[in-house]
Coordinates of C-alpha atoms in Angstrom, one line a residue:
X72 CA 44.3 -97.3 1.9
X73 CA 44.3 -95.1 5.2
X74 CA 44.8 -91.5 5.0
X75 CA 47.8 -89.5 4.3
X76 CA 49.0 -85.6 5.1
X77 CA 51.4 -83.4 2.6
X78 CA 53.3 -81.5 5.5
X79 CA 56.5 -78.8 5.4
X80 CA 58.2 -76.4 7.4
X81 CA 56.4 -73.1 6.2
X82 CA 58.9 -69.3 6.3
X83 CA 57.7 -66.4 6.3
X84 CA 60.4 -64.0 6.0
X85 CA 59.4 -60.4 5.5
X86 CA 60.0 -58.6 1.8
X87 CA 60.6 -54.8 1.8
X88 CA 60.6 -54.8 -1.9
X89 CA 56.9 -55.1 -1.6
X90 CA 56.4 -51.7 0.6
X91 CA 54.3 -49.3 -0.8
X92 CA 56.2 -46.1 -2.7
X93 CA 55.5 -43.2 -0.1
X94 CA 54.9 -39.7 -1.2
X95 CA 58.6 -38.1 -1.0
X96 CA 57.8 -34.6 -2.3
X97 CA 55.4 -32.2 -3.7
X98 CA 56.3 -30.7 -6.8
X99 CA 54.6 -27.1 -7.0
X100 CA 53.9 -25.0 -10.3
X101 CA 54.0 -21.3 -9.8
X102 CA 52.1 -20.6 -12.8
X103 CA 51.0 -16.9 -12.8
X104 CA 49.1 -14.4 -10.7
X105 CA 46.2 -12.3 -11.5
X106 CA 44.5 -9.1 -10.2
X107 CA 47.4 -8.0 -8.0
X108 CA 47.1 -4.5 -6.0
X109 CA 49.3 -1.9 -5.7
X110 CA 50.5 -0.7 -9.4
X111 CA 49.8 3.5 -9.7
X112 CA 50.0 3.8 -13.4
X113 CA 52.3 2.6 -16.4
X114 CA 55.1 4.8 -14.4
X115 CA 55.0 2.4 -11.4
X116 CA 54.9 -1.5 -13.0
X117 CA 55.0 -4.0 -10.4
X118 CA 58.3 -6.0 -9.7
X119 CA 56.4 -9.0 -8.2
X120 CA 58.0 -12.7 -7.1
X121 CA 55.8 -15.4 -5.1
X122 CA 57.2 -17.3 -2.7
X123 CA 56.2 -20.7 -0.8
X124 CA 56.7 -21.7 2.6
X125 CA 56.2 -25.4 3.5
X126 CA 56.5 -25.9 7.5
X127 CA 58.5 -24.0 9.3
X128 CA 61.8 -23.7 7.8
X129 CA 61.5 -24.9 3.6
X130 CA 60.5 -22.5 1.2
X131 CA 61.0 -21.5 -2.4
X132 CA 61.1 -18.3 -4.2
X133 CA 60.6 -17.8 -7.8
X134 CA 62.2 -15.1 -10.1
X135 CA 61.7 -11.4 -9.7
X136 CA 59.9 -10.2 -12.9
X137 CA 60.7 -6.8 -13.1
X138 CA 58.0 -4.6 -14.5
X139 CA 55.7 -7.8 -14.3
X140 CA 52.4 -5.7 -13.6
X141 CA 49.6 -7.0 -12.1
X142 CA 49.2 -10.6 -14.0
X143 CA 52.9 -11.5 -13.9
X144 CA 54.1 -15.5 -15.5
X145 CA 56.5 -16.9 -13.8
X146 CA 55.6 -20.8 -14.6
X147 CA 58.2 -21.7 -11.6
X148 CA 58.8 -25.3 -10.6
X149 CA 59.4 -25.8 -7.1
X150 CA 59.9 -29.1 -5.2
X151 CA 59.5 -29.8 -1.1
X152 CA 60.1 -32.9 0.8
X153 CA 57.2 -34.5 2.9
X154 CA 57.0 -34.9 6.6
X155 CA 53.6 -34.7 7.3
X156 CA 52.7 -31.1 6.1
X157 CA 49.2 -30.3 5.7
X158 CA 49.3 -26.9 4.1
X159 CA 51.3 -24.7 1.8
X160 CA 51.4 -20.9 2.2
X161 CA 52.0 -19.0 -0.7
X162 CA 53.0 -15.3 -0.6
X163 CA 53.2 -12.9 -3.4
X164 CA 55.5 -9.6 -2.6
X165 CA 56.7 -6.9 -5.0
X166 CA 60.8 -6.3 -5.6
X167 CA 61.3 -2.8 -4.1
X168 CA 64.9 -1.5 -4.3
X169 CA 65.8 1.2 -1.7
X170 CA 63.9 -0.2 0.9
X171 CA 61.9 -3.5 2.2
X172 CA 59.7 -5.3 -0.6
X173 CA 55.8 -5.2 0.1
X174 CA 53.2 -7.5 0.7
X175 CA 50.7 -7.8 -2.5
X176 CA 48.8 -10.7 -0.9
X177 CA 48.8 -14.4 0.4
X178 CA 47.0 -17.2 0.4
X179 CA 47.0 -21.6 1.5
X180 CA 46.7 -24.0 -0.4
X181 CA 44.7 -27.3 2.1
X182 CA 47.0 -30.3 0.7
X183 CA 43.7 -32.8 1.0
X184 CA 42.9 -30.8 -2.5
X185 CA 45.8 -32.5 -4.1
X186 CA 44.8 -36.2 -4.5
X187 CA 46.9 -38.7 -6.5
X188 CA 46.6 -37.1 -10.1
X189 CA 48.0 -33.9 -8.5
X190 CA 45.8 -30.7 -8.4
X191 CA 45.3 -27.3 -10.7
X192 CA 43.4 -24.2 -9.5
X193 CA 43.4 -20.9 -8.1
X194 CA 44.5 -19.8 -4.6
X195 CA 42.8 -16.7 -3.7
X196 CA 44.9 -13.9 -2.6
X197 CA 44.1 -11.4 0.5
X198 CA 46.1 -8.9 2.3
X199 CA 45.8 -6.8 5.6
X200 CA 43.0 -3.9 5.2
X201 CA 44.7 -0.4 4.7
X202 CA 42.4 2.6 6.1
X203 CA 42.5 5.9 4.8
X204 CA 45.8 6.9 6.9
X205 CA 47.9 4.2 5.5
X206 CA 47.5 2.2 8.3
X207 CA 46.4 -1.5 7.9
X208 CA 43.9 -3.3 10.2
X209 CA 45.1 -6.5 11.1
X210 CA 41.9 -7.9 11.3
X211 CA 40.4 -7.1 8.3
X212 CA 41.4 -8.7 5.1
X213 CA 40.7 -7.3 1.3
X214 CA 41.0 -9.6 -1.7
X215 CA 44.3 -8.9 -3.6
X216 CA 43.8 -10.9 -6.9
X217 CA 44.3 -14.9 -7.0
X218 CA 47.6 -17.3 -8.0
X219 CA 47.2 -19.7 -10.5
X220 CA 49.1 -23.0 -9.1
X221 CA 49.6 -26.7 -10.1
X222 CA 50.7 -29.3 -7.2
X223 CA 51.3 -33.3 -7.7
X224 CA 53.0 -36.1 -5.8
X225 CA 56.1 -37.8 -6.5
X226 CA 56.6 -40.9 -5.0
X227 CA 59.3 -42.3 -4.0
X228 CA 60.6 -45.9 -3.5
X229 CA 60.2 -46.8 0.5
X230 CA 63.8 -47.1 1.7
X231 CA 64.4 -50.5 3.2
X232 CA 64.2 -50.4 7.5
X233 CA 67.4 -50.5 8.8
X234 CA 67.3 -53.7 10.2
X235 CA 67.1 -57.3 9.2
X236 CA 63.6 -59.0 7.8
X237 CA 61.2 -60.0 10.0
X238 CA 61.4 -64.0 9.5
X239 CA 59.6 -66.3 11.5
X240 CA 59.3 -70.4 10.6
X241 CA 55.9 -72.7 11.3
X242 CA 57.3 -76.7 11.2
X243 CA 55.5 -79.6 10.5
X244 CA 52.5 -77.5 8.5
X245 CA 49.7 -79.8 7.7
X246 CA 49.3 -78.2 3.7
X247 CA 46.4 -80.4 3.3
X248 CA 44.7 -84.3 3.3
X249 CA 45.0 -86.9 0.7
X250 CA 42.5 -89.5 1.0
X251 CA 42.0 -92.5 -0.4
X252 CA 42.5 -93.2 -3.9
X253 CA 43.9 -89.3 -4.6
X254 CA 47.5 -88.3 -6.0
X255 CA 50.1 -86.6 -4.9
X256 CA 53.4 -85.3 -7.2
X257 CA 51.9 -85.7 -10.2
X258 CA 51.7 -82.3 -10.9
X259 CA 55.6 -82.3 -11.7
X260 CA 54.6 -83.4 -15.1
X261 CA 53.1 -79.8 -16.1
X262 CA 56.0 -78.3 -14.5
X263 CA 59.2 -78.8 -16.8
X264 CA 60.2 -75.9 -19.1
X265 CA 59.9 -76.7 -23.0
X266 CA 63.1 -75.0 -23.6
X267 CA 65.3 -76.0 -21.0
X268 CA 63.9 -79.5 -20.2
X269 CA 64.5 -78.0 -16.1
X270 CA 61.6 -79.3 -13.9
X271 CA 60.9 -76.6 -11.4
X272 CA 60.6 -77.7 -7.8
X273 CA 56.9 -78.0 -6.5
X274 CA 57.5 -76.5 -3.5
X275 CA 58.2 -73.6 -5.1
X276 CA 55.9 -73.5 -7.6
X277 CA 53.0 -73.9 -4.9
X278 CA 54.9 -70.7 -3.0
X279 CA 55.9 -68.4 -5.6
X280 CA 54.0 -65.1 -5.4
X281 CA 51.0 -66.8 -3.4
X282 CA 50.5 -63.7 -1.4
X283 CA 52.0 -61.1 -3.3
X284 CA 50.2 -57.5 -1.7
X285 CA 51.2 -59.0 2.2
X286 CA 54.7 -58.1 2.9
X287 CA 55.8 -61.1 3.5
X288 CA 57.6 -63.9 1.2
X289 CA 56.5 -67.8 1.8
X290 CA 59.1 -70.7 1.6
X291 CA 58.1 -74.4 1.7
X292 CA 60.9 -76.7 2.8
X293 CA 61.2 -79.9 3.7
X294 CA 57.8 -81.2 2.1
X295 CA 57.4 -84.7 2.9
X296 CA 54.0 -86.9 3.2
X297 CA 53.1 -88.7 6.6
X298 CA 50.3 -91.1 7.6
X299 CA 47.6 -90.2 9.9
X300 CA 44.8 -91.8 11.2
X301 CA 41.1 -91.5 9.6
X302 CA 39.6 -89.5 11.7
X303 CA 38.5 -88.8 15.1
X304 CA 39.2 -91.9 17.9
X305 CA 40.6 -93.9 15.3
X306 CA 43.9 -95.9 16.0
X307 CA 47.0 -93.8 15.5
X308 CA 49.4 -96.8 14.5
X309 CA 46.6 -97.5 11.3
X310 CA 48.9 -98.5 8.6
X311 CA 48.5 -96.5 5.5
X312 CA 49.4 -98.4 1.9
X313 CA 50.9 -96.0 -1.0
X314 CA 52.0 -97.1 -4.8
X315 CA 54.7 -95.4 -6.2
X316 CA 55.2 -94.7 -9.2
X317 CA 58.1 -93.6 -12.0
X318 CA 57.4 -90.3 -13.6
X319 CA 59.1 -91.1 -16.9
X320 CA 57.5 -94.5 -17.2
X321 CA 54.0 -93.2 -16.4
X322 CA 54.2 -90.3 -18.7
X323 CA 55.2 -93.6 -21.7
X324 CA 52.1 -95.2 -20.7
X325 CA 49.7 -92.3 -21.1
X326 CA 51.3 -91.6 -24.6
X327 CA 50.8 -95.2 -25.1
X328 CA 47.1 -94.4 -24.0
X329 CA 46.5 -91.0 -25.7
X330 CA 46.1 -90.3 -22.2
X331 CA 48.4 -87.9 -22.2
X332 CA 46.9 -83.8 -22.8
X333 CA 43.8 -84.7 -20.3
X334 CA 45.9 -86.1 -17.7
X335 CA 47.9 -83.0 -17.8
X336 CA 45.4 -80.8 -17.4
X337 CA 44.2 -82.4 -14.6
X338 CA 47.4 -81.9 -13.4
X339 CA 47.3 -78.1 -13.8
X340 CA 44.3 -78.2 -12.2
X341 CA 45.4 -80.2 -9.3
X342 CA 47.9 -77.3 -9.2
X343 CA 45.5 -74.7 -9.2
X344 CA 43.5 -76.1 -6.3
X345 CA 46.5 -76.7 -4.0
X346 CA 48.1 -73.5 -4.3
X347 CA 44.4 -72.3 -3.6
X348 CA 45.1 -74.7 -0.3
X349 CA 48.1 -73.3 1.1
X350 CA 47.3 -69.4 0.1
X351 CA 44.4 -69.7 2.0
X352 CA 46.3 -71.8 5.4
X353 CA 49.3 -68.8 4.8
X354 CA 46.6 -66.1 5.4
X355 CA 45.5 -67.7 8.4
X356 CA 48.9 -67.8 9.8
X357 CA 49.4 -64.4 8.7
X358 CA 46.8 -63.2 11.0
X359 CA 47.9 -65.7 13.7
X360 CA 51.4 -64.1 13.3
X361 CA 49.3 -60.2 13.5
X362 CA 47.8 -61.4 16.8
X363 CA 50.4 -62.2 18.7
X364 CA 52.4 -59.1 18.1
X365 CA 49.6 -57.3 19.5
X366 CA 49.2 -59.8 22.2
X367 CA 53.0 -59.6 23.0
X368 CA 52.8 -55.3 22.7
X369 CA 49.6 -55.6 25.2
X370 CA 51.5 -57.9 27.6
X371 CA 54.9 -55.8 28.1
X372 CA 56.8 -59.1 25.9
X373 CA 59.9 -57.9 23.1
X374 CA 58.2 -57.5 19.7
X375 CA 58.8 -60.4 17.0
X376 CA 59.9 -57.6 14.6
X377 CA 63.8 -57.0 14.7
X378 CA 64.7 -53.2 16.6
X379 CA 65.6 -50.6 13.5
X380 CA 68.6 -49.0 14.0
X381 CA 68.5 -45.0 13.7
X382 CA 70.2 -43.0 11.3
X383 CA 72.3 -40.7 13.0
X384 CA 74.6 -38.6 10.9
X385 CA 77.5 -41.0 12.1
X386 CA 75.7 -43.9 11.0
X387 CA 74.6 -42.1 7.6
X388 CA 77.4 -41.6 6.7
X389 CA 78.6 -45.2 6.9
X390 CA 75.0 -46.4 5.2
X391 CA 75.3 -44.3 2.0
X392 CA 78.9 -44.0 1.9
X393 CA 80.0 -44.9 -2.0
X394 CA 76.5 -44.4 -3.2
X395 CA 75.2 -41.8 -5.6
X396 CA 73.6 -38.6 -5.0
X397 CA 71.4 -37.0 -7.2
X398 CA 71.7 -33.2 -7.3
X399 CA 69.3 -30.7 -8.6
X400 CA 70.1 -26.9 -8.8
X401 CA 66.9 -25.2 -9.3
X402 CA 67.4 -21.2 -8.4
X403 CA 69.0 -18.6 -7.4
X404 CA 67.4 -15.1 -5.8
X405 CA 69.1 -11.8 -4.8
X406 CA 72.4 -12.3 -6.2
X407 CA 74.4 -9.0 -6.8
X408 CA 74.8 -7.0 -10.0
X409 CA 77.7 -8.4 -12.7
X410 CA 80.2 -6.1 -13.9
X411 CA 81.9 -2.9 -12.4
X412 CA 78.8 -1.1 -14.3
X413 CA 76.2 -3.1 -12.1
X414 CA 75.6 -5.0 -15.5
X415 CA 74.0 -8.7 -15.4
X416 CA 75.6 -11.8 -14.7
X417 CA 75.8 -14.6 -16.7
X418 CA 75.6 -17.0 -13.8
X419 CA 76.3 -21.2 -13.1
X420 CA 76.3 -22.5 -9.8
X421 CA 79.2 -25.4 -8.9
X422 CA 78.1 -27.9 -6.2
X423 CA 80.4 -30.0 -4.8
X424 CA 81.1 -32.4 -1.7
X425 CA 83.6 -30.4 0.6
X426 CA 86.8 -32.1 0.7
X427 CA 86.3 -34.4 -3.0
X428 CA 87.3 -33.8 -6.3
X429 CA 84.5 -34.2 -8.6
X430 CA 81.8 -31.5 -8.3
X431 CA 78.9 -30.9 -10.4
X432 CA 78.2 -27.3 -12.3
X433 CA 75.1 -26.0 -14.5
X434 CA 74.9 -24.5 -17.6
X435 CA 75.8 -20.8 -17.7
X436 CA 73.0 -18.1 -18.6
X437 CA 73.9 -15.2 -20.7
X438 CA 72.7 -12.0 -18.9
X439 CA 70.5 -13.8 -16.4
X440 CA 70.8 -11.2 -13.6
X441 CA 70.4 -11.8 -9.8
X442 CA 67.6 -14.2 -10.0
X443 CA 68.4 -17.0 -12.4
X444 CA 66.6 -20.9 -13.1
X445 CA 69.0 -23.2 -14.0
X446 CA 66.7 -26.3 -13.2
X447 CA 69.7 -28.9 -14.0
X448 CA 70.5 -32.5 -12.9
X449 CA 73.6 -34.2 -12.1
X450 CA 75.0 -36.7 -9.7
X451 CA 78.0 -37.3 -6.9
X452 CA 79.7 -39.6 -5.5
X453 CA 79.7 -39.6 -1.8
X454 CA 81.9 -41.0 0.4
X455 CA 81.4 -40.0 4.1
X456 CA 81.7 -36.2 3.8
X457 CA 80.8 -33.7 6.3
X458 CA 79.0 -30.9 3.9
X459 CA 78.4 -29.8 0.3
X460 CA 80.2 -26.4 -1.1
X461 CA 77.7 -24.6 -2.9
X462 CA 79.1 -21.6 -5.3
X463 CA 77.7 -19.1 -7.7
X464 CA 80.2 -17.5 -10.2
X465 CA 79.8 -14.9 -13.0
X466 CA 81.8 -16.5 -16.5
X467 CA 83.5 -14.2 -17.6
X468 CA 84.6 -14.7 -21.4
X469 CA 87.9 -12.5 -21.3
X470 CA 89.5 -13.1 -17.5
X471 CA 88.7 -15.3 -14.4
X472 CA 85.4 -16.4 -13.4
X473 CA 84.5 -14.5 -10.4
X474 CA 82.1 -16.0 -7.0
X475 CA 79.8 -14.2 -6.7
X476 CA 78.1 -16.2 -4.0
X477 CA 78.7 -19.6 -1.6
X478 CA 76.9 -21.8 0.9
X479 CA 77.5 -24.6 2.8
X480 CA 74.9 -27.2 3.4
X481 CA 75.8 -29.5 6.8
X482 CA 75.2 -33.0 7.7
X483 CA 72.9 -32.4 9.8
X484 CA 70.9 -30.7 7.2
X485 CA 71.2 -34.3 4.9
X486 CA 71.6 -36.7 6.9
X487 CA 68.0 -38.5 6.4
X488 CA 69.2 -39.5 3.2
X489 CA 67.4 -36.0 1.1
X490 CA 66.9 -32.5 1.2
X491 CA 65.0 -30.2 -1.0
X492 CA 64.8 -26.2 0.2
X493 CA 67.3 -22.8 0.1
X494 CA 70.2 -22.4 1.3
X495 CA 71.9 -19.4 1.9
X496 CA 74.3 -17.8 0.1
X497 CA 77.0 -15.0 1.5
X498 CA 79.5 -12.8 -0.2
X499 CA 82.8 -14.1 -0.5
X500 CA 86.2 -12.3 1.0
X501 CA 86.9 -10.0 -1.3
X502 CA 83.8 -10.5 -3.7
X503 CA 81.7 -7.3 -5.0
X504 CA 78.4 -7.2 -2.3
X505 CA 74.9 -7.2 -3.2
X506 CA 74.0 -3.5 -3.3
X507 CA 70.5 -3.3 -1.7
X508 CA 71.3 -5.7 0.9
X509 CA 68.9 -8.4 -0.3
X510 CA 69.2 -12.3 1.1
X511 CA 70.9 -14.4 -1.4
X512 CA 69.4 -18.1 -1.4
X513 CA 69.9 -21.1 -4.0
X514 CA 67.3 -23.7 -4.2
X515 CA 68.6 -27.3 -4.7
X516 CA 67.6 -31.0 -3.9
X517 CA 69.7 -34.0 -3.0
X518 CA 68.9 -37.4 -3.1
X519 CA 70.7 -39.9 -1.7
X520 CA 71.1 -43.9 -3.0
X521 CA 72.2 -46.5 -1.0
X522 CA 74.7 -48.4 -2.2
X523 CA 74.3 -52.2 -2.9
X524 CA 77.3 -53.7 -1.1
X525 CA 78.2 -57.2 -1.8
X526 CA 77.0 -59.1 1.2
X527 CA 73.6 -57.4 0.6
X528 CA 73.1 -58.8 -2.9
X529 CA 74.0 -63.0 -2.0
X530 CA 70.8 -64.6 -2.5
X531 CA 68.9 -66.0 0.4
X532 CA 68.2 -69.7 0.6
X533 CA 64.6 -69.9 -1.2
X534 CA 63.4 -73.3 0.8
X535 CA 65.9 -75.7 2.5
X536 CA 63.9 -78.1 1.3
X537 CA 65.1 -82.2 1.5
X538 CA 65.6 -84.0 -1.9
X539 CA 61.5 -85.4 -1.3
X540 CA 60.4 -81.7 -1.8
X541 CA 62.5 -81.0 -5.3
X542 CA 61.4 -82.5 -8.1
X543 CA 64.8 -82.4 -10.1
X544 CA 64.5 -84.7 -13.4
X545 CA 62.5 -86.6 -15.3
X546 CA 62.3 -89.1 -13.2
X547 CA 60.8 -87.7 -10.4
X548 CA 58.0 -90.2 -8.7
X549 CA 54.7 -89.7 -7.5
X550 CA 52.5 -91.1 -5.5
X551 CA 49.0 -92.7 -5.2
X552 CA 46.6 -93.9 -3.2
X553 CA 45.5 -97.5 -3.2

């Protein structure tokens, strides 16, 4: 008789496994142009490259094809990071050797195009108006052929915040009623593994996953039933009676019954409508919890949600120090000739972390000249260094390997944790110089992993909860209403 509540202390502590994957870059295809302008006969062919600017400083450049003509294939894969960008600008110029390269056309590409299976089309081409004197018209544009391009998404895993979980703790929850003649504990009976034998606790199966999509993770501890009066007006001291009752010997009965398969799926259903009980009362603290963040942001009060510390470079380089980085090597452009003859190189790039041992190096190409694709992966350990040592040498079969080119990529260039653009490349002391002057560049991504230190992986508490919330053997009890 009288009424009873199930009650429990009720965390939420905040799960940054559950963020949503954010787009990291966008992956552009360089497939081929069509319809270029310029070419005066089969005596003057084209030398065309395209190149793509994203923002104001990354870019990307794709091979010179030399004698390309006017529907040059380069099928180029380049690769920015996101911040925001809304367009890409692509430009399309012609490789001229004694003097500055020309303009063969440009064109934008409006990023709302690409949606999440990436986009494939053509981005038309146009170029300042030349009069009959030569002279172009900066205000009128001609068409100047189109540039076949493919553009996707990759997503990347969100990086946790740097800052502890947002955790806040609701005691005493009311979880729901039990009135007269209902059960309560009886669902422990559905609960034990056929394998094992081990009864999982019913505090956590009633929490596990039950809002899975909100951000947060729910913990139930200390679940514990308590008498309360009938209803409105009614005395608060109303006794309440309760029978309790032995698991194991209940579950003999019902065997002793054939009771046993429809009692049990009355308990799984019991189950079902609970958990149904306290997902719906964890969304409605979940807005509660919403509400007065906004109320405490409107009203000048700290916020609930811990301050995120920034990543400076200093403070980078303690995060990620002993984690992995991913390194790509996509391309070089404008290198100088190989050989004393001005033959072609037969390039690989070394990438290294300035001041380590290990460094990482691509696969040499046999006679790839100034403008080779290496496209190759490899990874680093870092361990607080100040810049990466970027070098280009010739192999040379018969003698030394000579640099042909180097870099250095700064902290400050890193120090968010990746970096995907050029960087650019100067002659070495004493190395043979690019003889038409050109700007040497290598294309290469990093991508840094933080590394799981050991405090970070010890498990935290999942409930708290006192010995009447864990169901532990066998011969667990339950209650009843009399």
């Amino acid at each position: 008789s009288g009424a009873m509540e199930v009650r429990a202390d009720v965390r939420f502590v905040e799960n940054f496994d559950s963020i949503a994957p954010k787009k990291g870059r966008l992956a552009v295809v360089v497939h081929s142009a069509e319809g270029l302008p310029g070419e005066r006969g089969w005596s003057e062919k084209l030398s065309p490259y395209a190149v793509a600017k994203f923002g104001e400083s990354k870019r990307f450049q794709s091979q010179v094809l030399p004698g390309g003509g006017r529907n040059p294939r380069w099928e180029y894969h380049g690769v920015f990071t996101y911040e925001g960008e809304e367009t890409v600008a692509f430009t399309v110029m012609n490789r001229v050797m004694l003097s500055s390269d020309d303009l063969l056309g440009a064109g934008t590409l409006d990023l709302s195009l690409v949606g999440d299976n990436g986009w494939t089309g053509k981005v038309d081409l146009t170029r300042p108006k030349r009069s009959i004197l030569f002279k172009s018209d900066s205000l009128a544009e001609e068409p100047a052929g189109r540039l076949n391009i493919s553009a996707y998404w990759e997503l990347d895993a969100a990086p946790p915040p740097r800052r502890p979980p947002k955790e806040r703790t609701f005691p005493s929850t009311t979880l729901f009623a039990l009135k007269e003649r209902q059960c309560w504990g009886h669902e422990t009976l559905v609960l034990a593994d056929k394998k094992t034998g081990a009864v999982t606790p019913l505090n956590t199966a009633m929490s596990r996953n039950i809002i899975s999509g909100s951000g947060y993770d729910v913990h139930i501890g200390r679940l514990r039933l308590v008498s309360v009066s009938k209803g409105r007006g009614a005395a608060t001291n109303e006794a309440a009676e309760v029978w309790k009752v032995n698991a194991m010997r209940f579950s003999d009965f019902l065997r002793r019954c054939g009771r046993e398969v429809p009692f049990k799926q009355e308990c799984r259903m019991s189950l079902l409508r609970r958990r149904a009980a306290v997902k719906k009362l964890c969304k409605q603290i979940l807005v509660r919890m919403d509400r007065d963040d906004r109320n405490a942001q409107v009203r000048g009060r700290p916020p609930s949600t811990p301050v995120e510390v920034p990543l400076t470079p200093r403070t980078f380089q303690v995060t990620f120090r002993g984690g992995r980085v991913k390194v790509t090597v996509r391309n070089a452009v404008g290198l100088p000739a190989g050989g004393y003859f001005g033959g072609r190189l037969n390039p690989y790039a070394m990438i290294k972390l300035k001041g380590a041992r290990g460094d990482f190096c691509t696969s040499t190409l046999k006679d790839a000249g100034s403008d080779p694709v290496w496209n190759g992966e490899g990874s680093l350990i870092y361990n607080g260094e100040q810049a990466f040592l970027i070098r280009v040498y010739d192999y040379d079969q018969y003698d030394e390997d000579e640099v042909v080119a180097e870099g250095l990529l700064p902290l400050s260039e890193f120090c968010t944790g990746a970096f995907e653009g050029m960087v650019r490349l100067s002659n070495p002391p004493g190395a043979k110089r690019n003889r038409f002057g050109k700007p040497m560049a290598i294309m290469i991504g990093l991508a840094f992993e933080q590394p799981q230190h050991e405090e970070l992986l010890s498990e935290t508490p999942t409930s708290g909860a006192s010995p009447a919330g864990q169901w532990a053997d066998a011969s667990a009890t339950f209650y009843g209403g009399a």
